Amino acid sequence: MDLVTNTASCSGFRLFHAWKKAQRAFTVAIVLGILGVTYVWTGIQPIKLWEKRHHAWTYLFGRKLTDQEIQEAQAMAERMVEVVLTQNIVHELKKHPGSTNTSADTASLTKEAKSLAAERLAAMPANERQAMIDKEFHRLLDEKRGGFFPPQTSLSSVTTYLVALLESLAIAIWGSLLAVLWALPASFLAARNGLGILFPGDEVFYRGLRAAAYFITRRLLDFCRGFNEFVMALVFVAVIGLGPFAGVMALAIHTFGILGKVFSEAIEAIDPGQVEAITATGAGPLQVLSFSVLPQVMPQVISYSLLRFESNVRSATILGFCGAGGIGFLMFDKLNSYQYRDVATMMALVILAVTIIDTLCGKVRHRFI
């Protein structure tokens, strides 16, 4: 009888082991199938990176101009001086319409502006006129050559970009701060043990209240982090207008959804023994949260908050592309006007700022954790 029982047990064990192996093989096959389909779907071709390497070099460092293109740029620069001067005179005439006998007709206004521009150019000293032509000529050469390197290093440009970068930093600071202030209390409602502390009791009412609070808070966090901050910024720009405030709100809401989730998961992973010890002393829900839960999760709160702040500094530079302020607004403008060297300068400043912030955040993290 024992032999039959042992044989049956061994047979059952072998069947169970075979079933587990088949289950693992099926899982591996599913994963490999998904990877294969998505690999083909996304058109990944590593060899193409090597084949197109010269495109990358041209895009980053520009191309060599032909003699004909240089001559065309010189001729265009000489014409552009008169065009720019004409446009400036048109603006002057529009601001002071009573200073001339020109009618309100646009064609007449342009004709008079051209005449005045020709007179000013004729009366202009040769060296001053040549300086204007040379400036326009070099601008056209940079535009035709393209490339991001070498970056723009003029003091006026760097100062302007630094001020814009500080605005992006301010957006990241307030977006992160508001997100932490919102996420911390919401995380207790998104954690099952946190709800158990806030609303104790086994009655149907309290069980229903905890279930409803958990579901609503979780779905709210899903909604907030479900939309990228760039999409959020587009919405807020349309609602409240251009400016950094739209960027602050976009970052705050998106980061709130992320931090609320990670804070709640940290709360659910705490040691329940400390909670029971504090509760046994007769402490109320808020006291339990303050003296038992918060001390356990505070290292994770600080670490995740600093991590998201570093990420928000990078995100804030992009929000300007949709008009939400910061250095991204200038970067978008320079990209549209093909001034890639200015873009390279801004990118270098952003990288430098992120490096400094990462170092400082690391020091803060090591101090509190």
Short mmCIF file of C-alpha atoms in Angstrom, two decimals:
data_model
loop_
_atom_site.label_atom_id
_atom_site.label_comp_id
_atom_site.label_asym_id
_atom_site.label_seq_id
_atom_site.Cartn_x
_atom_site.Cartn_y
_atom_site.Cartn_z
CA MET A 1 0.00 0.00 0.00
CA ASP A 2 2.85 2.35 0.85
CA LEU A 3 4.53 1.53 -2.46
CA VAL A 4 1.37 2.45 -4.37
CA THR A 5 1.07 5.69 -2.40
CA ASN A 6 4.71 6.62 -3.01
CA THR A 7 4.38 5.82 -6.71
CA ALA A 8 1.28 7.98 -6.99
CA SER A 9 3.03 10.81 -5.15
CA CYS A 10 6.07 10.62 -7.43
CA SER A 11 3.84 10.53 -10.49
CA GLY A 12 1.92 13.56 -9.26
CA PHE A 13 5.15 15.41 -8.54
CA ARG A 14 6.46 14.68 -12.03
CA LEU A 15 3.20 15.87 -13.57
CA PHE A 16 3.30 19.05 -11.49
CA HIS A 17 6.95 19.64 -12.44
CA ALA A 18 6.17 19.05 -16.11
CA TRP A 19 3.23 21.46 -15.91
CA LYS A 20 5.45 24.15 -14.38
CA LYS A 21 8.06 23.65 -17.11
CA ALA A 22 5.39 23.91 -19.79
CA GLN A 23 4.02 27.05 -18.14
CA ARG A 24 7.47 28.67 -18.07
CA ALA A 25 8.11 27.67 -21.70
CA PHE A 26 4.77 29.14 -22.72
CA THR A 27 5.54 32.39 -20.88
CA VAL A 28 8.97 32.63 -22.52
CA ALA A 29 7.41 31.98 -25.94
CA ILE A 30 4.84 34.75 -25.35
CA VAL A 31 7.54 37.23 -24.28
CA LEU A 32 9.78 36.36 -27.25
CA GLY A 33 6.81 36.66 -29.59
CA ILE A 34 5.94 40.13 -28.25
CA LEU A 35 9.57 41.25 -28.56
CA GLY A 36 9.77 39.92 -32.12
CA VAL A 37 6.56 41.57 -33.26
CA THR A 38 7.41 44.92 -31.65
CA TYR A 39 10.97 44.77 -33.07
CA VAL A 40 9.61 44.50 -36.61
CA TRP A 41 6.80 46.96 -35.92
CA THR A 42 9.12 49.72 -34.71
CA GLY A 43 11.48 49.23 -37.65
CA ILE A 44 14.65 48.85 -35.57
CA GLN A 45 17.64 48.66 -37.92
CA PRO A 46 20.97 49.10 -36.07
CA ILE A 47 22.92 49.05 -39.35
CA LYS A 48 21.06 52.17 -40.47
CA LEU A 49 22.82 54.16 -37.73
CA TRP A 50 26.15 53.34 -39.34
CA GLU A 51 24.90 53.98 -42.87
CA LYS A 52 23.55 57.42 -41.91
CA ARG A 53 26.54 58.48 -39.81
CA HIS A 54 27.49 61.26 -42.23
CA HIS A 55 24.03 62.80 -41.75
CA ALA A 56 24.66 63.02 -38.02
CA TRP A 57 28.04 64.69 -38.56
CA THR A 58 26.53 67.24 -40.95
CA TYR A 59 23.60 67.94 -38.65
CA LEU A 60 25.82 68.49 -35.60
CA PHE A 61 28.82 70.26 -37.11
CA GLY A 62 27.39 71.75 -40.30
CA ARG A 63 28.45 71.30 -43.91
CA LYS A 64 31.12 72.87 -46.08
CA LEU A 65 29.72 75.59 -48.32
CA THR A 66 30.61 75.87 -51.99
CA ASP A 67 32.10 79.02 -53.52
CA GLN A 68 28.81 79.67 -55.28
CA GLU A 69 26.86 79.51 -52.02
CA ILE A 70 29.31 81.93 -50.39
CA GLN A 71 28.91 84.36 -53.29
CA GLU A 72 25.13 84.06 -53.08
CA ALA A 73 25.28 84.77 -49.34
CA GLN A 74 27.42 87.88 -49.99
CA ALA A 75 24.97 89.20 -52.60
CA MET A 76 22.00 88.44 -50.37
CA ALA A 77 23.67 90.20 -47.42
CA GLU A 78 24.09 93.37 -49.49
CA ARG A 79 20.41 93.26 -50.45
CA MET A 80 19.24 92.39 -46.93
CA VAL A 81 20.81 95.53 -45.46
CA GLU A 82 18.50 97.66 -47.55
CA VAL A 83 15.54 95.37 -46.83
CA VAL A 84 16.07 95.51 -43.07
CA LEU A 85 16.54 99.28 -43.17
CA THR A 86 13.35 99.63 -45.22
CA GLN A 87 11.38 97.58 -42.68
CA ASN A 88 12.68 99.71 -39.83
CA ILE A 89 11.65 102.89 -41.65
CA VAL A 90 8.18 101.43 -42.32
CA HIS A 91 7.76 100.85 -38.57
CA GLU A 92 8.91 104.40 -37.88
CA LEU A 93 6.41 105.83 -40.38
CA LYS A 94 3.59 103.79 -38.87
CA LYS A 95 4.43 105.06 -35.39
CA HIS A 96 4.59 108.68 -36.54
CA PRO A 97 2.15 108.98 -39.47
CA GLY A 98 1.98 112.77 -39.18
CA SER A 99 5.72 113.23 -39.79
CA THR A 100 5.34 112.58 -43.54
CA ASN A 101 2.83 113.28 -46.27
CA THR A 102 2.45 109.58 -46.95
CA SER A 103 -1.08 108.25 -47.15
CA ALA A 104 -2.27 105.19 -45.24
CA ASP A 105 -1.86 103.05 -48.38
CA THR A 106 0.60 100.22 -47.70
CA ALA A 107 2.16 100.33 -51.16
CA SER A 108 2.80 104.07 -50.89
CA LEU A 109 4.23 103.63 -47.42
CA THR A 110 6.64 100.93 -48.62
CA LYS A 111 7.65 103.00 -51.63
CA GLU A 112 8.54 105.99 -49.47
CA ALA A 113 10.37 103.74 -47.00
CA LYS A 114 12.51 102.34 -49.84
CA SER A 115 13.34 105.84 -51.00
CA LEU A 116 14.33 106.92 -47.50
CA ALA A 117 16.38 103.72 -47.03
CA ALA A 118 18.30 104.39 -50.24
CA GLU A 119 19.03 107.94 -49.06
CA ARG A 120 20.24 106.75 -45.67
CA LEU A 121 22.46 104.10 -47.21
CA ALA A 122 23.96 106.67 -49.59
CA ALA A 123 24.68 109.03 -46.71
CA MET A 124 26.00 106.27 -44.45
CA PRO A 125 29.80 106.05 -43.96
CA ALA A 126 31.38 103.23 -45.96
CA ASN A 127 32.81 101.44 -42.93
CA GLU A 128 29.46 101.46 -41.11
CA ARG A 129 27.64 100.14 -44.18
CA GLN A 130 30.27 97.43 -44.65
CA ALA A 131 29.95 96.42 -40.98
CA MET A 132 26.22 95.90 -41.46
CA ILE A 133 26.82 93.84 -44.60
CA ASP A 134 29.47 91.70 -42.86
CA LYS A 135 27.17 91.02 -39.91
CA GLU A 136 24.36 89.90 -42.20
CA PHE A 137 26.82 87.90 -44.32
CA HIS A 138 28.07 85.90 -41.32
CA ARG A 139 24.50 85.31 -40.17
CA LEU A 140 23.56 83.92 -43.58
CA LEU A 141 26.68 81.73 -43.66
CA ASP A 142 25.79 80.23 -40.27
CA GLU A 143 22.24 79.61 -41.45
CA LYS A 144 23.39 77.90 -44.66
CA ARG A 145 26.15 75.90 -42.96
CA GLY A 146 23.92 74.65 -40.16
CA GLY A 147 25.23 72.57 -37.27
CA PHE A 148 25.17 73.00 -33.51
CA PHE A 149 28.89 73.45 -32.93
CA PRO A 150 30.62 75.62 -31.96
CA PRO A 151 27.97 77.07 -29.63
CA GLN A 152 27.08 80.74 -29.43
CA THR A 153 29.26 82.35 -26.75
CA SER A 154 28.44 86.07 -26.90
CA LEU A 155 27.92 87.57 -23.43
CA SER A 156 24.51 89.08 -24.26
CA SER A 157 23.17 85.75 -25.55
CA VAL A 158 24.50 83.71 -22.63
CA THR A 159 23.05 86.23 -20.14
CA THR A 160 19.63 86.07 -21.80
CA TYR A 161 19.66 82.27 -21.76
CA LEU A 162 20.74 82.13 -18.12
CA VAL A 163 17.80 84.30 -17.09
CA ALA A 164 15.44 82.03 -19.05
CA LEU A 165 17.05 78.97 -17.43
CA LEU A 166 16.41 80.45 -13.98
CA GLU A 167 12.75 80.80 -14.95
CA SER A 168 12.68 77.10 -15.90
CA LEU A 169 14.27 76.30 -12.54
CA ALA A 170 11.58 78.33 -10.76
CA ILE A 171 8.90 76.37 -12.65
CA ALA A 172 10.48 73.08 -11.55
CA ILE A 173 10.78 74.21 -7.93
CA TRP A 174 7.13 75.22 -7.57
CA GLY A 175 5.82 72.34 -9.65
CA SER A 176 7.69 69.85 -7.45
CA LEU A 177 6.82 71.59 -4.17
CA LEU A 178 3.09 71.71 -4.91
CA ALA A 179 3.15 68.07 -6.02
CA VAL A 180 4.77 66.93 -2.74
CA LEU A 181 2.32 68.96 -0.65
CA TRP A 182 -0.61 67.38 -2.50
CA ALA A 183 0.79 63.85 -2.80
CA LEU A 184 1.72 63.26 0.82
CA PRO A 185 -1.82 63.50 2.29
CA ALA A 186 -3.33 61.81 -0.77
CA SER A 187 -0.94 58.86 -0.38
CA PHE A 188 -2.56 57.87 2.94
CA LEU A 189 -5.89 57.59 1.12
CA ALA A 190 -4.26 55.51 -1.63
CA ALA A 191 -2.72 52.99 0.82
CA ARG A 192 -4.90 50.26 2.34
CA ASN A 193 -3.13 50.30 5.70
CA GLY A 194 -3.24 54.10 5.74
CA LEU A 195 -7.02 54.00 5.30
CA GLY A 196 -7.17 51.39 8.06
CA ILE A 197 -5.50 53.85 10.41
CA LEU A 198 -7.63 56.83 9.35
CA PHE A 199 -10.97 54.97 9.31
CA PRO A 200 -10.71 51.98 11.65
CA GLY A 201 -13.62 49.65 12.19
CA ASP A 202 -15.13 46.48 10.73
CA GLU A 203 -18.64 47.85 10.22
CA VAL A 204 -20.07 47.88 6.71
CA PHE A 205 -19.97 51.68 6.64
CA TYR A 206 -16.25 51.89 7.38
CA ARG A 207 -15.39 49.08 4.97
CA GLY A 208 -17.37 50.82 2.25
CA LEU A 209 -15.80 54.18 3.09
CA ARG A 210 -12.28 52.72 2.85
CA ALA A 211 -13.06 50.98 -0.44
CA ALA A 212 -14.57 54.13 -1.96
CA ALA A 213 -11.70 56.37 -0.78
CA TYR A 214 -9.11 53.90 -2.08
CA PHE A 215 -10.77 53.56 -5.49
CA ILE A 216 -11.35 57.31 -6.00
CA THR A 217 -7.85 58.32 -4.90
CA ARG A 218 -6.16 55.66 -6.99
CA ARG A 219 -8.11 56.61 -10.11
CA LEU A 220 -7.33 60.29 -9.49
CA LEU A 221 -3.61 59.50 -9.35
CA ASP A 222 -3.93 57.37 -12.51
CA PHE A 223 -5.60 60.26 -14.31
CA CYS A 224 -2.99 62.83 -13.24
CA ARG A 225 0.01 60.78 -14.32
CA GLY A 226 -1.76 59.35 -17.37
CA PHE A 227 -1.20 62.57 -19.32
CA ASN A 228 2.28 63.76 -20.14
CA GLU A 229 3.24 67.12 -18.65
CA PHE A 230 3.60 68.54 -22.16
CA VAL A 231 -0.05 67.75 -22.89
CA MET A 232 -1.01 69.23 -19.53
CA ALA A 233 0.93 72.39 -20.40
CA LEU A 234 -0.94 72.71 -23.70
CA VAL A 235 -4.23 72.55 -21.80
CA PHE A 236 -3.20 75.14 -19.22
CA VAL A 237 -1.75 77.48 -21.85
CA ALA A 238 -5.12 77.37 -23.60
CA VAL A 239 -6.96 77.99 -20.31
CA ILE A 240 -4.83 80.57 -18.47
CA GLY A 241 -2.60 81.84 -21.28
CA LEU A 242 1.10 81.86 -22.01
CA GLY A 243 3.64 82.02 -19.20
CA PRO A 244 5.39 80.03 -16.49
CA PHE A 245 2.26 79.57 -14.36
CA ALA A 246 0.91 77.13 -16.96
CA GLY A 247 4.17 75.18 -16.70
CA VAL A 248 3.99 75.09 -12.90
CA MET A 249 0.46 73.66 -12.94
CA ALA A 250 1.31 71.08 -15.62
CA LEU A 251 4.34 69.81 -13.68
CA ALA A 252 2.52 69.88 -10.34
CA ILE A 253 -0.43 67.78 -11.52
CA HIS A 254 1.67 65.23 -13.42
CA THR A 255 4.20 64.89 -10.57
CA PHE A 256 1.35 64.63 -8.04
CA GLY A 257 0.10 61.53 -9.83
CA ILE A 258 3.55 59.92 -9.78
CA LEU A 259 4.52 60.80 -6.21
CA GLY A 260 1.10 59.88 -4.83
CA LYS A 261 1.55 56.36 -6.20
CA VAL A 262 5.12 55.81 -4.96
CA PHE A 263 4.37 57.37 -1.54
CA SER A 264 1.35 55.09 -1.10
CA GLU A 265 3.39 52.02 -2.01
CA ALA A 266 6.02 53.05 0.55
CA ILE A 267 3.28 53.38 3.18
CA GLU A 268 1.94 49.92 2.37
CA ALA A 269 5.44 48.47 2.91
CA ILE A 270 5.97 49.83 6.45
CA ASP A 271 6.47 47.64 9.51
CA PRO A 272 2.99 47.09 11.05
CA GLY A 273 4.54 46.36 14.45
CA GLN A 274 5.37 50.01 15.03
CA VAL A 275 1.82 51.00 14.14
CA GLU A 276 0.41 48.46 16.59
CA ALA A 277 2.76 49.68 19.33
CA ILE A 278 1.71 53.32 18.91
CA THR A 279 -1.97 52.35 18.66
CA ALA A 280 -1.73 50.32 21.88
CA THR A 281 -0.79 53.47 23.77
CA GLY A 282 -4.17 54.98 22.89
CA ALA A 283 -2.89 57.32 20.18
CA GLY A 284 -5.37 58.69 17.65
CA PRO A 285 -5.16 58.22 13.87
CA LEU A 286 -3.24 61.44 13.23
CA GLN A 287 -0.81 60.65 16.03
CA VAL A 288 -0.22 57.17 14.62
CA LEU A 289 0.48 58.64 11.18
CA SER A 290 2.78 61.31 12.62
CA PHE A 291 4.84 59.15 15.00
CA SER A 292 4.75 55.73 13.34
CA VAL A 293 4.05 55.94 9.60
CA LEU A 294 5.80 59.18 8.61
CA PRO A 295 9.16 58.37 10.28
CA GLN A 296 9.26 55.08 8.36
CA VAL A 297 8.42 56.51 4.94
CA MET A 298 10.25 59.85 5.23
CA PRO A 299 13.51 58.56 3.66
CA GLN A 300 11.56 57.36 0.61
CA VAL A 301 9.56 60.62 0.51
CA ILE A 302 12.75 62.69 0.43
CA SER A 303 14.46 60.43 -2.10
CA TYR A 304 11.53 60.29 -4.53
CA SER A 305 10.84 64.03 -4.16
CA LEU A 306 14.43 64.92 -5.02
CA LEU A 307 14.39 62.48 -7.93
CA ARG A 308 11.26 64.03 -9.39
CA PHE A 309 12.64 67.53 -8.86
CA GLU A 310 15.70 66.62 -10.96
CA SER A 311 13.40 65.21 -13.62
CA ASN A 312 11.16 68.28 -13.51
CA VAL A 313 14.11 70.57 -14.18
CA ARG A 314 14.61 68.77 -17.48
CA SER A 315 10.87 68.69 -18.20
CA ALA A 316 10.50 72.42 -17.49
CA THR A 317 12.95 73.20 -20.30
CA ILE A 318 10.65 71.44 -22.78
CA LEU A 319 7.37 72.98 -21.61
CA GLY A 320 8.44 76.28 -23.15
CA PHE A 321 7.93 74.70 -26.58
CA CYS A 322 4.20 75.15 -26.07
CA GLY A 323 4.46 78.58 -24.50
CA ALA A 324 4.73 77.62 -20.83
CA GLY A 325 7.73 79.85 -20.17
CA GLY A 326 11.35 79.15 -19.40
CA ILE A 327 14.32 78.51 -21.63
CA GLY A 328 12.31 76.15 -23.82
CA PHE A 329 10.43 79.10 -25.30
CA LEU A 330 13.71 80.61 -26.55
CA MET A 331 14.96 77.21 -27.68
CA PHE A 332 11.85 76.67 -29.78
CA ASP A 333 12.21 80.13 -31.33
CA LYS A 334 15.87 79.53 -32.23
CA LEU A 335 15.11 76.11 -33.70
CA ASN A 336 12.44 77.60 -35.93
CA SER A 337 14.87 80.27 -37.14
CA TYR A 338 17.64 77.68 -37.73
CA GLN A 339 19.97 79.28 -35.19
CA TYR A 340 21.32 75.94 -34.02
CA ARG A 341 24.44 77.34 -32.36
CA ASP A 342 22.25 79.27 -29.93
CA VAL A 343 20.33 76.05 -29.27
CA ALA A 344 23.64 74.30 -28.51
CA THR A 345 24.45 77.02 -25.97
CA MET A 346 21.10 76.56 -24.25
CA MET A 347 21.50 72.78 -24.23
CA ALA A 348 24.93 73.14 -22.63
CA LEU A 349 23.51 75.44 -19.95
CA VAL A 350 20.69 72.98 -19.21
CA ILE A 351 23.14 70.07 -18.91
CA LEU A 352 25.34 72.13 -16.59
CA ALA A 353 22.33 73.09 -14.46
CA VAL A 354 21.12 69.48 -14.22
CA THR A 355 24.62 68.34 -13.20
CA ILE A 356 24.82 70.95 -10.44
CA ILE A 357 21.31 70.13 -9.20
CA ASP A 358 22.06 66.40 -9.24
CA THR A 359 25.16 66.99 -7.10
CA LEU A 360 23.28 69.18 -4.61
CA CYS A 361 20.35 66.76 -4.40
CA GLY A 362 22.79 63.92 -3.76
CA LYS A 363 24.24 65.81 -0.79
CA VAL A 364 20.76 66.50 0.60
CA ARG A 365 19.77 62.86 0.11
CA HIS A 366 22.83 61.56 1.96
CA ARG A 367 22.18 63.96 4.82
CA PHE A 368 18.60 62.85 5.48
CA ILE A 369 18.79 59.18 4.48
#
